[in-house]
Tab-separated table of C-alpha atoms in Angstrom:
chain	number	residue	atom	x	y	z
F	273	GLY	CA	12.851	-0.161	-14.630
F	274	GLU	CA	15.964	1.433	-15.878
F	275	ASN	CA	19.537	0.599	-15.291
F	276	VAL	CA	22.452	-0.383	-16.897
F	277	GLU	CA	23.759	-3.478	-16.784
F	278	GLN	CA	27.935	-3.720	-16.978
F	279	HIS	CA	29.827	-6.762	-18.127
F	280	PRO	CA	32.354	-8.691	-16.687
F	281	SER	CA	32.722	-8.085	-13.943
F	282	THR	CA	35.946	-9.079	-13.423
F	283	LEU	CA	38.273	-8.481	-16.193
F	284	SER	CA	42.483	-10.177	-15.982
F	285	VAL	CA	44.629	-9.638	-18.955
F	286	GLN	CA	48.530	-9.217	-19.102
F	287	GLU	CA	50.404	-6.550	-18.913
F	288	GLY	CA	50.463	-5.253	-22.826
F	289	ASP	CA	46.855	-6.495	-24.060
F	290	SER	CA	43.542	-5.246	-24.314
F	291	ALA	CA	40.744	-5.228	-21.911
F	292	VAL	CA	37.465	-4.483	-23.508
F	293	ILE	CA	34.365	-3.571	-21.110
F	294	LYS	CA	30.342	-3.081	-22.104
F	295	CYS	CA	28.144	-1.975	-20.717
F	296	THR	CA	23.609	-1.614	-21.674
F	297	TYR	CA	21.697	0.497	-20.889
F	298	SER	CA	17.269	0.506	-21.290
F	299	ASP	CA	16.423	4.472	-21.547
F	300	SER	CA	16.582	5.382	-24.904
F	301	ALA	CA	16.173	9.196	-24.014
F	302	SER	CA	20.103	8.478	-22.039
F	303	ASN	CA	22.560	11.049	-23.969
F	304	TYR	CA	25.288	10.532	-21.280
F	305	PHE	CA	27.995	7.836	-20.904
F	306	PRO	CA	30.641	8.206	-18.506
F	307	TRP	CA	33.429	5.792	-17.315
F	308	TYR	CA	34.889	6.274	-14.024
F	309	LYS	CA	38.506	4.478	-12.848
F	310	GLN	CA	38.259	3.341	-8.699
F	311	GLU	CA	41.629	3.147	-7.156
F	312	LEU	CA	42.003	1.060	-4.112
F	313	GLY	CA	40.182	3.743	-1.169
F	314	LYS	CA	40.168	6.148	-3.478
F	315	ARG	CA	37.065	8.639	-4.828
F	316	PRO	CA	35.930	7.710	-8.645
F	317	GLN	CA	37.745	9.365	-11.309
F	318	LEU	CA	36.229	10.372	-14.086
F	319	ILE	CA	39.099	9.010	-17.680
F	320	ILE	CA	36.650	9.125	-20.561
F	321	ASP	CA	33.267	10.493	-21.572
F	322	ILE	CA	30.844	10.310	-24.669
F	323	ARG	CA	27.816	12.279	-25.673
F	324	SER	CA	24.915	10.799	-27.609
F	325	ASN	CA	25.508	12.598	-30.669
F	326	VAL	CA	29.276	10.448	-30.935
F	327	GLY	CA	29.992	7.416	-32.031
F	328	GLU	CA	34.086	6.867	-30.989
F	329	LYS	CA	36.312	8.725	-28.624
F	330	LYS	CA	39.349	8.262	-27.900
F	331	ASP	CA	41.760	9.650	-25.645
F	332	GLN	CA	45.927	8.073	-25.596
F	333	ARG	CA	45.099	4.653	-24.599
F	334	ILE	CA	41.685	5.102	-23.999
F	335	ALA	CA	38.818	5.262	-26.073
F	336	VAL	CA	34.365	4.530	-25.708
F	337	THR	CA	32.277	3.720	-28.135
F	338	LEU	CA	28.522	4.305	-28.382
F	339	ASN	CA	26.262	2.119	-30.237
F	340	LYS	CA	22.713	4.155	-29.742
F	341	THR	CA	21.032	1.165	-32.035
F	342	ALA	CA	21.639	-1.629	-29.468
F	343	LYS	CA	22.162	0.544	-26.471
F	344	HIS	CA	25.380	-0.606	-25.638
F	345	PHE	CA	28.913	0.809	-24.838
F	346	SER	CA	32.518	0.074	-24.105
F	347	LEU	CA	35.370	0.830	-22.634
F	348	HIS	CA	38.547	0.243	-24.199
F	349	ILE	CA	41.978	-0.005	-22.633
F	350	THR	CA	44.704	-0.594	-25.053
F	351	GLU	CA	48.091	-1.549	-24.142
F	352	THR	CA	47.601	-2.349	-20.705
F	353	GLN	CA	49.753	-0.849	-16.953
F	354	PRO	CA	49.889	-2.648	-13.996
F	355	GLU	CA	48.465	1.062	-12.845
F	356	ASP	CA	45.312	0.696	-14.930
F	357	SER	CA	44.421	-1.776	-12.818
F	358	ALA	CA	41.196	-0.750	-10.810
F	359	VAL	CA	37.581	-0.843	-10.054
F	360	TYR	CA	35.540	0.989	-13.894
F	361	PHE	CA	32.083	2.013	-13.589
F	362	CYS	CA	30.489	2.876	-16.361
F	363	ALA	CA	27.461	5.502	-16.079
F	364	ALA	CA	23.767	6.362	-18.242
F	365	THR	CA	21.800	9.616	-17.568
F	366	ILE	CA	18.496	7.272	-16.790
F	367	GLY	CA	14.703	8.760	-16.584
F	368	SER	CA	13.248	12.133	-17.212
F	369	ALA	CA	15.648	13.894	-14.799
F	370	ARG	CA	18.900	12.591	-16.860
F	371	GLN	CA	19.686	10.883	-13.219
F	372	LEU	CA	23.294	9.825	-13.626
F	373	THR	CA	23.124	5.529	-12.967
F	374	PHE	CA	26.438	3.280	-12.949
F	375	GLY	CA	27.049	-0.272	-13.459
F	376	SER	CA	27.428	-2.794	-10.902
F	377	GLY	CA	31.126	-2.353	-11.664
F	378	THR	CA	34.097	-4.186	-13.460
F	379	GLN	CA	37.541	-5.183	-11.502
F	380	LEU	CA	40.381	-5.145	-13.932
F	381	THR	CA	43.730	-6.609	-13.340
F	382	VAL	CA	46.504	-6.808	-14.948
F	383	LEU	CA	49.357	-9.616	-14.631
F	384	PRO	CA	52.722	-8.109	-14.911
E	110	LYS	CA	40.106	25.078	-7.720
E	111	ALA	CA	39.968	22.664	-4.347
E	112	GLY	CA	38.192	19.118	-4.541
E	113	VAL	CA	34.830	18.186	-3.465
E	114	THR	CA	35.931	18.011	-0.208
E	115	GLN	CA	33.548	15.915	2.748
E	116	THR	CA	33.203	15.750	6.771
E	117	PRO	CA	33.965	13.088	8.333
E	118	ARG	CA	35.893	10.839	7.118
E	119	TYR	CA	35.084	7.983	9.037
E	120	LEU	CA	31.852	7.566	11.831
E	121	ILE	CA	30.891	4.816	14.566
E	122	LYS	CA	27.827	4.034	15.551
E	123	THR	CA	25.675	1.991	17.009
E	124	ARG	CA	22.250	0.612	15.529
E	125	GLY	CA	19.238	3.734	16.536
E	126	GLN	CA	21.438	6.402	16.175
E	127	GLN	CA	21.559	9.104	13.925
E	128	VAL	CA	24.158	10.748	12.146
E	129	THR	CA	24.814	13.525	9.615
E	130	LEU	CA	27.063	13.365	6.296
E	131	SER	CA	28.289	16.903	5.065
E	132	CYS	CA	29.916	17.719	1.498
E	133	SER	CA	31.349	21.040	0.621
E	134	PRO	CA	30.766	21.456	-3.376
E	135	ILE	CA	32.953	22.880	-6.233
E	136	SER	CA	33.212	26.432	-6.009
E	137	GLY	CA	30.412	27.503	-8.369
E	138	HIS	CA	29.147	24.044	-8.970
E	139	ARG	CA	25.103	23.978	-7.864
E	140	SER	CA	24.352	20.301	-8.488
E	141	VAL	CA	24.942	17.834	-5.070
E	142	SER	CA	24.573	14.308	-5.476
E	143	TRP	CA	24.679	11.046	-2.526
E	144	TYR	CA	25.582	7.796	-3.130
E	145	GLN	CA	26.041	4.720	-1.049
E	146	GLN	CA	28.558	2.391	-2.090
E	147	THR	CA	29.135	-0.974	-0.272
E	148	PRO	CA	31.262	-3.943	-1.838
E	149	GLY	CA	27.903	-5.571	-3.223
E	150	GLN	CA	25.913	-2.886	-4.669
E	151	GLY	CA	28.618	-0.466	-5.480
E	152	LEU	CA	27.925	2.884	-6.925
E	153	GLN	CA	23.659	3.461	-5.169
E	154	PHE	CA	21.902	6.716	-6.009
E	155	LEU	CA	20.535	8.179	-2.897
E	156	PHE	CA	19.504	11.896	-4.145
E	157	GLU	CA	20.530	14.262	-6.083
E	158	TYR	CA	19.775	17.966	-5.180
E	159	PHE	CA	20.272	21.347	-8.010
E	160	SER	CA	19.576	24.679	-5.912
E	161	GLU	CA	18.569	24.073	-2.769
E	162	THR	CA	16.453	21.326	-4.394
E	163	GLN	CA	15.495	18.086	-4.087
E	164	ARG	CA	15.366	17.146	-7.857
E	165	ASN	CA	15.975	12.826	-7.640
E	166	LYS	CA	15.428	10.456	-5.723
E	167	GLY	CA	16.398	6.650	-5.549
E	168	ASN	CA	15.109	4.088	-3.943
E	169	PHE	CA	15.928	3.990	-0.463
E	170	PRO	CA	13.777	4.249	3.004
E	171	GLY	CA	12.899	7.103	4.393
E	172	ARG	CA	15.389	7.445	7.084
E	173	PHE	CA	18.045	8.681	4.539
E	174	SER	CA	17.093	12.501	3.685
E	175	GLY	CA	19.210	15.474	2.731
E	176	ARG	CA	19.072	19.228	2.419
E	177	GLN	CA	21.292	21.924	0.030
E	178	PHE	CA	21.715	25.267	1.315
E	179	SER	CA	22.129	27.997	-0.902
E	180	ASN	CA	26.213	28.008	-1.097
E	181	SER	CA	25.974	25.059	-2.370
E	182	ARG	CA	26.724	22.394	0.430
E	183	SER	CA	24.996	19.574	1.318
E	184	GLU	CA	24.445	17.498	3.830
E	185	MET	CA	22.329	14.054	4.456
E	186	ASN	CA	21.284	12.946	7.568
E	187	VAL	CA	20.340	9.126	8.733
E	188	SER	CA	17.943	8.284	11.483
E	189	THR	CA	17.795	4.977	12.856
E	190	LEU	CA	20.818	3.740	11.977
E	191	GLU	CA	21.255	-0.343	11.150
E	192	LEU	CA	23.487	-2.418	10.483
E	193	GLY	CA	23.505	-2.431	6.812
E	194	ASP	CA	24.491	1.099	6.592
E	195	SER	CA	27.920	0.704	6.606
E	196	ALA	CA	28.731	1.583	3.546
E	197	LEU	CA	31.076	4.586	2.231
E	198	TYR	CA	29.223	6.996	1.506
E	199	LEU	CA	30.279	9.377	-1.839
E	200	CYS	CA	28.945	12.668	-2.687
E	201	ALA	CA	29.082	14.528	-5.913
E	202	SER	CA	29.197	18.336	-7.159
E	203	SER	CA	28.853	18.782	-11.487
E	204	PRO	CA	27.835	22.577	-12.118
E	205	GLU	CA	25.127	21.339	-14.085
E	206	ALA	CA	22.306	18.897	-14.395
E	207	PHE	CA	24.025	15.602	-16.996
E	208	ASN	CA	27.509	16.595	-16.388
E	209	GLU	CA	30.775	15.329	-15.212
E	210	GLN	CA	30.153	14.674	-11.780
E	211	PHE	CA	33.018	15.129	-9.497
E	212	PHE	CA	33.927	12.609	-6.345
E	213	GLY	CA	34.568	13.700	-2.687
E	214	PRO	CA	36.712	11.406	-0.952
E	215	GLY	CA	33.459	10.053	0.955
E	216	THR	CA	32.466	9.284	4.468
E	217	ARG	CA	32.676	5.485	5.683
E	218	LEU	CA	30.125	4.689	8.392
E	219	THR	CA	30.330	2.056	10.446
E	220	VAL	CA	27.132	0.721	12.276
E	221	LEU	CA	27.579	-1.349	15.784
């Protein structure tokens, strides 16, 4: 069926380095791609999103890129800080009902 | 605006029982989605309601059901509980489809 695949499942980086998380989707009609951050014991919160008519979007240290032809999108975090440590989920609208389908998550650890 | 609220926050049940969880969306939001979150399975979509109608349903057995009231508040019910139903149940509201979803704090269900 239609799904969203996310890689890597875990990622450790040194403070100040960049982190990249990648997702692929199967539905060529997908048009909305949000990224959520979930800190331990807390609810997922939207950090950035992109729509299919845009190739890249940036918000301070966070950026998302979308390649519709290849059906993949990526989250880029620059100058990582310990407070960036969390689980990150990508998502895409999938299927005729355009239901938001989530990737399996990436546990990001920023080492001081 | 007040955020999405869920009650109860924690629940302990035994196998075979049934449970009802409640979600109050952000004022003005008409779409409510429910997700099951477990450590190994990430965020699994249960169903989505919009204006009291179930618009979309995930791959869960019929023991999982839901409804939405005219004020957009939603409930989900799980009958004949199984040990594997232990999870964090999150609801999320959105003003319309294909837009940012705002998550509630979740209900932690433990089935003994």
